[in-house]
PDB file of C-alpha atoms and ligand atoms in Angstrom:
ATOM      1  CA  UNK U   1     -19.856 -14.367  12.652  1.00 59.00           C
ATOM      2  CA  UNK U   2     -16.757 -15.586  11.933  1.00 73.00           C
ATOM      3  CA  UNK U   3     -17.346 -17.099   8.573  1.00 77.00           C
ATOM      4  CA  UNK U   4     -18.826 -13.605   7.680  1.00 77.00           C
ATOM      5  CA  UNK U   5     -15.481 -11.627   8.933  1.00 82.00           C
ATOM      6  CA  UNK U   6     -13.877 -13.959   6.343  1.00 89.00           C
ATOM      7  CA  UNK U   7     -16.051 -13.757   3.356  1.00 91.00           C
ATOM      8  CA  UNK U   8     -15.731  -9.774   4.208  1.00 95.00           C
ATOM      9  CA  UNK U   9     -12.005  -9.750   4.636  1.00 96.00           C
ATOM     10  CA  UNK U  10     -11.782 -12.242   1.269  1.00 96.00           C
ATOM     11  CA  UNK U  11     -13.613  -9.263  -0.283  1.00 97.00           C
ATOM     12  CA  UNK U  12     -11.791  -6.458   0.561  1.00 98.00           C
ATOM     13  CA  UNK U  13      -8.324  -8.288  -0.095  1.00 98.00           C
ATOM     14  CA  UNK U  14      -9.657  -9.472  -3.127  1.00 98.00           C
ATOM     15  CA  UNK U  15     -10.406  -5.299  -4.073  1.00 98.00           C
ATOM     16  CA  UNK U  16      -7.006  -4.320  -2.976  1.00 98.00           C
ATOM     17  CA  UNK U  17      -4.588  -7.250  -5.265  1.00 97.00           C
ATOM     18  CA  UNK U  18      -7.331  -6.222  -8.655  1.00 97.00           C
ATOM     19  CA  UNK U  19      -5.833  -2.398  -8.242  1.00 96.00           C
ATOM     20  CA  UNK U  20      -2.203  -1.150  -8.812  1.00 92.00           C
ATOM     21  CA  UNK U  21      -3.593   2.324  -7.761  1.00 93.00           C
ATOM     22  CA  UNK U  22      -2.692   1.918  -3.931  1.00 96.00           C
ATOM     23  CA  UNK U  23      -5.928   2.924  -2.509  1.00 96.00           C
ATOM     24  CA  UNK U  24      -6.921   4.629   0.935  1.00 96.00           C
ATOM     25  CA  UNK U  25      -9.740   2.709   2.886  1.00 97.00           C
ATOM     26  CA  UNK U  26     -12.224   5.236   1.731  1.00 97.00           C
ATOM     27  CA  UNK U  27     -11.482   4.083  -2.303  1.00 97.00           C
ATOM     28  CA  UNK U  28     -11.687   0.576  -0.889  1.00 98.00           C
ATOM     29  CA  UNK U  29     -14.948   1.108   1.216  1.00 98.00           C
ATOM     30  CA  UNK U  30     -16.554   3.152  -1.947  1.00 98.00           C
ATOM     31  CA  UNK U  31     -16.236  -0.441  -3.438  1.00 98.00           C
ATOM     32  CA  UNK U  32     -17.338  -3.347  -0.973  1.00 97.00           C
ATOM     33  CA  UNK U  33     -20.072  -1.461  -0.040  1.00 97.00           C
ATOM     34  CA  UNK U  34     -21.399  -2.497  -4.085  1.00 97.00           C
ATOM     35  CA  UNK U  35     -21.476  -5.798  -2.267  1.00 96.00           C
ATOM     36  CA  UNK U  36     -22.220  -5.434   1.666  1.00 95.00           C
ATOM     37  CA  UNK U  37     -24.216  -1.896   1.446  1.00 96.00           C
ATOM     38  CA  UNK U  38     -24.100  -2.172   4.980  1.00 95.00           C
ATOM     39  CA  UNK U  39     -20.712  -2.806   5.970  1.00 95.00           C
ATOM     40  CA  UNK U  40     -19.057   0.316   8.026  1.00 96.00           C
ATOM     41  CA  UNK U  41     -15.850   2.072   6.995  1.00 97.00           C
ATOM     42  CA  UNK U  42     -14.416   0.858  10.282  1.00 97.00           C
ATOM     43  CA  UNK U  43     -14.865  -2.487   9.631  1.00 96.00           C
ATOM     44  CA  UNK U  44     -12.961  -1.900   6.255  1.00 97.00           C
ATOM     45  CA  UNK U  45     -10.379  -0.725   8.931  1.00 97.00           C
ATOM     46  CA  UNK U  46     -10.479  -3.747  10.671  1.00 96.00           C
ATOM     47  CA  UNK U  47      -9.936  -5.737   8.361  1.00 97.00           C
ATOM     48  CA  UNK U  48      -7.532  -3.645   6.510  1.00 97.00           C
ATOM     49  CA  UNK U  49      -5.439  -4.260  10.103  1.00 97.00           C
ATOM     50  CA  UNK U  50      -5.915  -7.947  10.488  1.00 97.00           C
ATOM     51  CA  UNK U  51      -4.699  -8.348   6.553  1.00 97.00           C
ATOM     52  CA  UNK U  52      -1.517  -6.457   7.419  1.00 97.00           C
ATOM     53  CA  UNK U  53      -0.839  -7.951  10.859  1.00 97.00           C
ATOM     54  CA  UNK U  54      -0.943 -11.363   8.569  1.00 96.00           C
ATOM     55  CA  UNK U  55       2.056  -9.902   6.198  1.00 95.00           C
ATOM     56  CA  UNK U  56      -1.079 -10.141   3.285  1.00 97.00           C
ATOM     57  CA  UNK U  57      -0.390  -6.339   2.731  1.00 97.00           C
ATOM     58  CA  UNK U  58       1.114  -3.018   2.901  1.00 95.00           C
ATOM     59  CA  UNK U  59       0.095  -0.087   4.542  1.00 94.00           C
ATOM     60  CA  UNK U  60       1.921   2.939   3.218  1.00 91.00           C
ATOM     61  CA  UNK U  61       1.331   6.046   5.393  1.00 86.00           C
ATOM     62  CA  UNK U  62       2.691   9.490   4.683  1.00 79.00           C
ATOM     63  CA  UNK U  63       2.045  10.289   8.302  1.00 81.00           C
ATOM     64  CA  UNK U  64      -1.487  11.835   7.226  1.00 83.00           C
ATOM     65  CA  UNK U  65      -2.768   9.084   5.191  1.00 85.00           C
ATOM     66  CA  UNK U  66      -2.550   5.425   4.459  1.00 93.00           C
ATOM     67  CA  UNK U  67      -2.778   3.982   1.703  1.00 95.00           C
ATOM     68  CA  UNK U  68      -3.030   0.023   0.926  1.00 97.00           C
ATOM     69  CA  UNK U  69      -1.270  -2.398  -1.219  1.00 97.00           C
ATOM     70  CA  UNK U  70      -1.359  -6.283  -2.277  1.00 97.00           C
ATOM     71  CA  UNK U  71       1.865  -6.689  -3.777  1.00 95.00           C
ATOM     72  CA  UNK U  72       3.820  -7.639  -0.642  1.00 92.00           C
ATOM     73  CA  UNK U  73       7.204  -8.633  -2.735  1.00 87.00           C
ATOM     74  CA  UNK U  74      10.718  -6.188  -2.996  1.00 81.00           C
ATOM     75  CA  UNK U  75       9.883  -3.091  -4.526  1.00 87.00           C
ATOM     76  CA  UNK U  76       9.056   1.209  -3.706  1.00 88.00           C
ATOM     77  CA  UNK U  77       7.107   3.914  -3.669  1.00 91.00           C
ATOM     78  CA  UNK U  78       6.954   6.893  -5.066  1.00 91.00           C
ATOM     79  CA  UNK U  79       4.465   9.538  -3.923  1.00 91.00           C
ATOM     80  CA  UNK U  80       3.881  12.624  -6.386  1.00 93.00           C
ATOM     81  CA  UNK U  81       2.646  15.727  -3.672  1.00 92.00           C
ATOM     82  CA  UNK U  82       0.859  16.958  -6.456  1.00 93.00           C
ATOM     83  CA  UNK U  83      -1.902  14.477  -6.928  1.00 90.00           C
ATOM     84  CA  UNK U  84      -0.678  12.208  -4.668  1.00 88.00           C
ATOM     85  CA  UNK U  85      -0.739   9.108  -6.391  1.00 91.00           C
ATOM     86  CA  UNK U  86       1.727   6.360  -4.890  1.00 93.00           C
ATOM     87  CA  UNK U  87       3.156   4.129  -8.001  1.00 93.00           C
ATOM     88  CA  UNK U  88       5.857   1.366  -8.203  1.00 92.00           C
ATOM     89  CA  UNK U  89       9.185   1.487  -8.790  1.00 88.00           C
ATOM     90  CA  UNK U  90      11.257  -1.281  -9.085  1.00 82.00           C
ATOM     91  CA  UNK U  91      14.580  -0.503  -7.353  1.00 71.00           C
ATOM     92  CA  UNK U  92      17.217  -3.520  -7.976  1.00 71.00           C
ATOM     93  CA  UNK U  93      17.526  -5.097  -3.723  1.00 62.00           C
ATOM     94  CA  UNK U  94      21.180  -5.449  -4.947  1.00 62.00           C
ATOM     95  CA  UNK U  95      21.949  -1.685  -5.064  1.00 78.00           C
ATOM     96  CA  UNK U  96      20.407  -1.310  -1.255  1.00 79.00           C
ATOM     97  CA  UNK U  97      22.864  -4.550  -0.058  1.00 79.00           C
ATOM     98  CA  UNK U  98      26.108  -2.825  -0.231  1.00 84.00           C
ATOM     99  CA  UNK U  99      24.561   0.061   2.086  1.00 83.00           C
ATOM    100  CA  UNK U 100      23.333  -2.354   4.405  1.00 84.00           C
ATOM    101  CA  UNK U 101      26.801  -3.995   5.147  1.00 87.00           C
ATOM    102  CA  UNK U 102      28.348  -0.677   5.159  1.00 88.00           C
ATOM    103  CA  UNK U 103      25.569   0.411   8.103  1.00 88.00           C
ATOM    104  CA  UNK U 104      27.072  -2.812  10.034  1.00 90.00           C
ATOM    105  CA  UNK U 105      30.860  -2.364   9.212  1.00 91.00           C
ATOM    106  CA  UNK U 106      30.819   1.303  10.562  1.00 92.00           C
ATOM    107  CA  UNK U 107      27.970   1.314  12.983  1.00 91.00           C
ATOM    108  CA  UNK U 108      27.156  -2.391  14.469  1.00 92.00           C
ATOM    109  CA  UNK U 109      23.382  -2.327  13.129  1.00 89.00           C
ATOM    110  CA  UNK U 110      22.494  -5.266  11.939  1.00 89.00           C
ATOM    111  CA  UNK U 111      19.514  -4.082   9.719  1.00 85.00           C
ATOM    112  CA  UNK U 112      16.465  -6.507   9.576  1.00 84.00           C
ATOM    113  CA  UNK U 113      14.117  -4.827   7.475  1.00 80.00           C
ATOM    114  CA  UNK U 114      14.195  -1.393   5.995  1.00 80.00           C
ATOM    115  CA  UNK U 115      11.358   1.327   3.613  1.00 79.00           C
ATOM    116  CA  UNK U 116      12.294   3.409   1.175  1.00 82.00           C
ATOM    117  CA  UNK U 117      10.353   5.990  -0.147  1.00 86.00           C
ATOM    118  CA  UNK U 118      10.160   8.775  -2.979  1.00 89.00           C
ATOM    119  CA  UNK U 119       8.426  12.020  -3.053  1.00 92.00           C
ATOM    120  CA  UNK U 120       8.275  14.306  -6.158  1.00 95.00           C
ATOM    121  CA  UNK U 121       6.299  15.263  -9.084  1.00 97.00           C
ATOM    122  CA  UNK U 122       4.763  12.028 -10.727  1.00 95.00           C
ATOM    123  CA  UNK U 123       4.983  11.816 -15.011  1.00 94.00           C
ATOM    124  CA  UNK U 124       1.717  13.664 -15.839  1.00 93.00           C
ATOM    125  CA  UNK U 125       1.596  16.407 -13.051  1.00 95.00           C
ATOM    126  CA  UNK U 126       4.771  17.419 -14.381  1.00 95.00           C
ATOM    127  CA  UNK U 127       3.293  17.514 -18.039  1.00 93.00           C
ATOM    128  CA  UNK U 128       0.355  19.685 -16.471  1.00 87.00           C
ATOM    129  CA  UNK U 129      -2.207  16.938 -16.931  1.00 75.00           C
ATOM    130  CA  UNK U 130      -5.394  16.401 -14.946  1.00 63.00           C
ATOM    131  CA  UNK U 131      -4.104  13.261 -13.260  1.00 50.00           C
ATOM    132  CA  UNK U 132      -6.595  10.506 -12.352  1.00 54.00           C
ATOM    133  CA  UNK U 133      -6.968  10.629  -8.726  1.00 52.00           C
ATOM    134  CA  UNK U 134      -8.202   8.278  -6.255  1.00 50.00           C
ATOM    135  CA  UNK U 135      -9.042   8.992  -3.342  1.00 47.00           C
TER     136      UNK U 135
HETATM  137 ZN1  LIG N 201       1.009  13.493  -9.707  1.00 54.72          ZN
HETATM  138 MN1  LIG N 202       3.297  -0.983  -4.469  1.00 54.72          MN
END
């Protein structure tokens, strides 16, 4: 039992760092099922939990929906509400700093962790392409 909750959760982490794409569950699910046809969408849930209690990866939620990611190291989203892809940006942690000692100077919060997050109109919704969606 054990063993298999690893093999499984090996599986679906294993999904999740191959894509840049930032998947929901159902994308992921869609997937390990081509290798455990009979493993539930809740137990891609499960493990989807257990992988981000461990700091393995992000869950990015829009309040609605949640999407995953396996790239755990300093960098944001943004969301396009058009298709709504999530994609990358890389935001320089040296611009946020000075903000952070500001919020200490004139407040007293000493900030331990903080998310950032875009919203807008992604590159080819703008253009008026058919953006590749998936979810
Ligand atoms: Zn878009
Ligand atoms: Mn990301």
């Amino acid at each position: 039992m054990q063993r298999r909750n690893t093999q499984q959760r090996r599986l679906i982490y294993d999904i999740l760092s191959r894509t840049d794409s930032h998947p929901t569950a159902d994308w992921i699910y869609e997937r390990v099922k081509r290798y455990i046809p009979n493993i539930s969408l809740g137990t891609v849930y499960r493990n989807l939990k257990v992988l981000k209690d461990e700091g393995l990866i992000l869950e990015i939620s829009d309040g609605k929906q949640s999407r995953y990611d396996a790239r755990i190291d300093d960098h944001y989203h943004f969301r396009c509400d058009v298709c709504g892809n999530v994609y990358d940006i890389e935001y320089d942690i040296i611009e946020i700093n000075p903000k952070v000692d500001q919020l200490r100077r004139s407040c007293g919060f000493k900030v331990s962790r903080f998310n950032i997050e875009f919203y807008g109109i992604c590159r080819s919704c703008a253009r008026g392409e058919e953006s590749e969606k998936n979810n």
